[in-house]
Coordinates of C-alpha atoms in Angstrom, one line a residue:
Chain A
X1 CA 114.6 115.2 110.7
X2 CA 112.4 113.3 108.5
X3 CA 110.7 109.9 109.7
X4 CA 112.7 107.7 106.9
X5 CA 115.7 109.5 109.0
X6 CA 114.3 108.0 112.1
X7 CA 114.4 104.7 110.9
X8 CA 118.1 104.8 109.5
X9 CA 119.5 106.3 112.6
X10 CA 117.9 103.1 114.2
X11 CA 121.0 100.1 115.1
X12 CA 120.2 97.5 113.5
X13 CA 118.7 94.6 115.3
X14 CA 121.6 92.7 117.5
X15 CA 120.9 89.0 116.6
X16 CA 118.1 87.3 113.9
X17 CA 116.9 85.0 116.6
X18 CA 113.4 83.2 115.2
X19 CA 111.8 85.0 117.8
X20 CA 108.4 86.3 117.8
X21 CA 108.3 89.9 117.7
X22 CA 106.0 92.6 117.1
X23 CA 106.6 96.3 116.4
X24 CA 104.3 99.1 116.4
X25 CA 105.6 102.5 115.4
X26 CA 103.6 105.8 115.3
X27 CA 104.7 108.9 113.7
X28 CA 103.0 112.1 114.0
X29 CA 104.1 114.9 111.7
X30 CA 102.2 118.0 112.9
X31 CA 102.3 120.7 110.7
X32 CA 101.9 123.3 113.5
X33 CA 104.1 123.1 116.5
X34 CA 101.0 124.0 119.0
X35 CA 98.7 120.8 118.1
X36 CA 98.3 118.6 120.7
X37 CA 100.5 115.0 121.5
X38 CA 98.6 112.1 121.8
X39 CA 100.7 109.6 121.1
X40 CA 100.9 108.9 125.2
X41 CA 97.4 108.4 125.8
X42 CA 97.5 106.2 121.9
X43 CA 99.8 103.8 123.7
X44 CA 97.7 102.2 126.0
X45 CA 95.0 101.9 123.4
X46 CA 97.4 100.1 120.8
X47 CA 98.1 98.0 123.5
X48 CA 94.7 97.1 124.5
X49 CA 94.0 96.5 120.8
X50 CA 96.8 94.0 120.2
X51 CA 95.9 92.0 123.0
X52 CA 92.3 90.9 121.5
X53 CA 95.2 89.2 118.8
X54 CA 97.4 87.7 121.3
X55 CA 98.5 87.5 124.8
X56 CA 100.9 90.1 126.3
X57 CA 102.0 90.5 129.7
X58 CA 103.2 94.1 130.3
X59 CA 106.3 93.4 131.1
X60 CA 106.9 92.0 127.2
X61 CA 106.2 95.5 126.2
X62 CA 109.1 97.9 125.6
X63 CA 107.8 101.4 125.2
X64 CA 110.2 104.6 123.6
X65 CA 108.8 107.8 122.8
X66 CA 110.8 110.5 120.9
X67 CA 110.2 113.9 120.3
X68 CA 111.2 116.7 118.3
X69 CA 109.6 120.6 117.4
X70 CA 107.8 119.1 114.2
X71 CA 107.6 114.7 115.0
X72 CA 107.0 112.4 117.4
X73 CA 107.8 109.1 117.4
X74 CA 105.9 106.1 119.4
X75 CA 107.6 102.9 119.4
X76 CA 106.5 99.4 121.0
X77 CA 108.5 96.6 120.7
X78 CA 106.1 93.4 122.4
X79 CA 108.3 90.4 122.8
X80 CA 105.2 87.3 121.8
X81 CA 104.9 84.1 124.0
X82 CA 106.4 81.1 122.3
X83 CA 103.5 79.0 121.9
Chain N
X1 CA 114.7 90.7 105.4
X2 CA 115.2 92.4 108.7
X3 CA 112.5 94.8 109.7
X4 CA 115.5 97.6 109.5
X5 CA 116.2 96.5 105.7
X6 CA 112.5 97.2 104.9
X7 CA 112.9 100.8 106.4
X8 CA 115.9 101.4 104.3
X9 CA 114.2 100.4 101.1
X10 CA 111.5 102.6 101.4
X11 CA 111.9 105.8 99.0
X12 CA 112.5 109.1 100.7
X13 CA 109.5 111.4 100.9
X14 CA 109.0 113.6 97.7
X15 CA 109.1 117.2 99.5
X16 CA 108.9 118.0 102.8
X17 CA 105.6 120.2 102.9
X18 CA 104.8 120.9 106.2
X19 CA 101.5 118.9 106.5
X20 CA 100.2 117.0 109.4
X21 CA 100.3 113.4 109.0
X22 CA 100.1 110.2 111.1
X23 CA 102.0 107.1 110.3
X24 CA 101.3 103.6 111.7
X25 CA 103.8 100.7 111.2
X26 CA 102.8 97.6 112.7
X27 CA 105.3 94.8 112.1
X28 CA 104.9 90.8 113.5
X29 CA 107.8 88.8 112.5
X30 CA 106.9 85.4 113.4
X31 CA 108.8 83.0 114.7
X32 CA 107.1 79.8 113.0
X33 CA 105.5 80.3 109.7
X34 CA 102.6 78.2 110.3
X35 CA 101.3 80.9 112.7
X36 CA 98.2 83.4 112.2
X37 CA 97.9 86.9 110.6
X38 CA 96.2 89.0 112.3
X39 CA 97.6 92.4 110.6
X40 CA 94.5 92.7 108.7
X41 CA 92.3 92.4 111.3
X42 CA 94.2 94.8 113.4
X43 CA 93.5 97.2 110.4
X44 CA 90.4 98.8 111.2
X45 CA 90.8 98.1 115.0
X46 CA 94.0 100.6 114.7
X47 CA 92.1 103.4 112.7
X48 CA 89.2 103.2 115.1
X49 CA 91.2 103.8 117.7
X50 CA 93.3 106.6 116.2
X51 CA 89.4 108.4 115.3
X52 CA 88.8 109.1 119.1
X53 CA 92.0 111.4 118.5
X54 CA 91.6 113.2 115.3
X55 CA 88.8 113.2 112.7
X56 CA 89.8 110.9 109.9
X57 CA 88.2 110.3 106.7
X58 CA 88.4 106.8 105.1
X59 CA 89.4 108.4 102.0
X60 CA 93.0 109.9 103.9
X61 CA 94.1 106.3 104.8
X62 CA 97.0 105.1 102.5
X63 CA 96.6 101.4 103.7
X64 CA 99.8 98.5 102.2
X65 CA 100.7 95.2 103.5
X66 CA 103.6 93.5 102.6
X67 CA 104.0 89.7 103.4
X68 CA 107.2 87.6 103.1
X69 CA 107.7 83.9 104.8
X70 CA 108.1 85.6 108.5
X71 CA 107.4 89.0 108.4
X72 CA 104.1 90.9 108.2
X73 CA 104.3 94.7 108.2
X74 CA 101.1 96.5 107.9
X75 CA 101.6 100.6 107.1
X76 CA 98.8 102.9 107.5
X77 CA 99.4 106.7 106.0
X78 CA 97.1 109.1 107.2
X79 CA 96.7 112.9 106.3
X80 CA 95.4 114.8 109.2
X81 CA 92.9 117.3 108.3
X82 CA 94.4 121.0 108.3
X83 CA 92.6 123.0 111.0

């Protein structure tokens, strides 16, 4: 499956409510199935990263990670404070 | 422009050669358009981050940013070395 794949199997988004969102997505193609994964250890990073930017509680954060033989997909979907 | 809209226009990948790549989508639809930026920033915070991982040279970052009234979506492109 290729990563544009990914993004069409995806349902679109339920409701364009002016919310502020933000959405971090990491593929990893590896070219050899033995290399290592490590996208799980990334995902506390990125999250450490953001919050230099702006405040986010952890329960804000949504966290989905996919996998296949030859892709894996990180996804974070931070729900921002209003103000 | 929903976030899944921009997915769908990008163009399918020309082959698929089995490389090793890494690719970072970081999206912030804002809520108000009188709010900061910061996807630029976050730039080089992302690749430092993605270094203590895998050795990356500057010159294998694909780097676009694409800016409408309330969505940012910064997408990093990165070939993994082989070996």
């Amino acid at each position: 499956m290729s990563l544009l794949d990914y993004f069409r199997s995806k349902k679109p988004a339920t409701a364009s409510i002016a919310k502020e969102r933000l959405q971090i997505i990491v593929a990893h193609e590896r070219g050899r199935r033995d290399q290592p994964d490590y996208l799980p250890q990334l995902q506390q990073e990125l999250i450490a990263v953001i919050r230099k930017y702006v405040q986010i509680d952890d329960d804000m954060v949504q966290v989905q990670l996919d996998k296949n033989d030859s892709c894996s997909v990180l996804e974070l979907n931070v729900t921002l404070p209003e103000d």
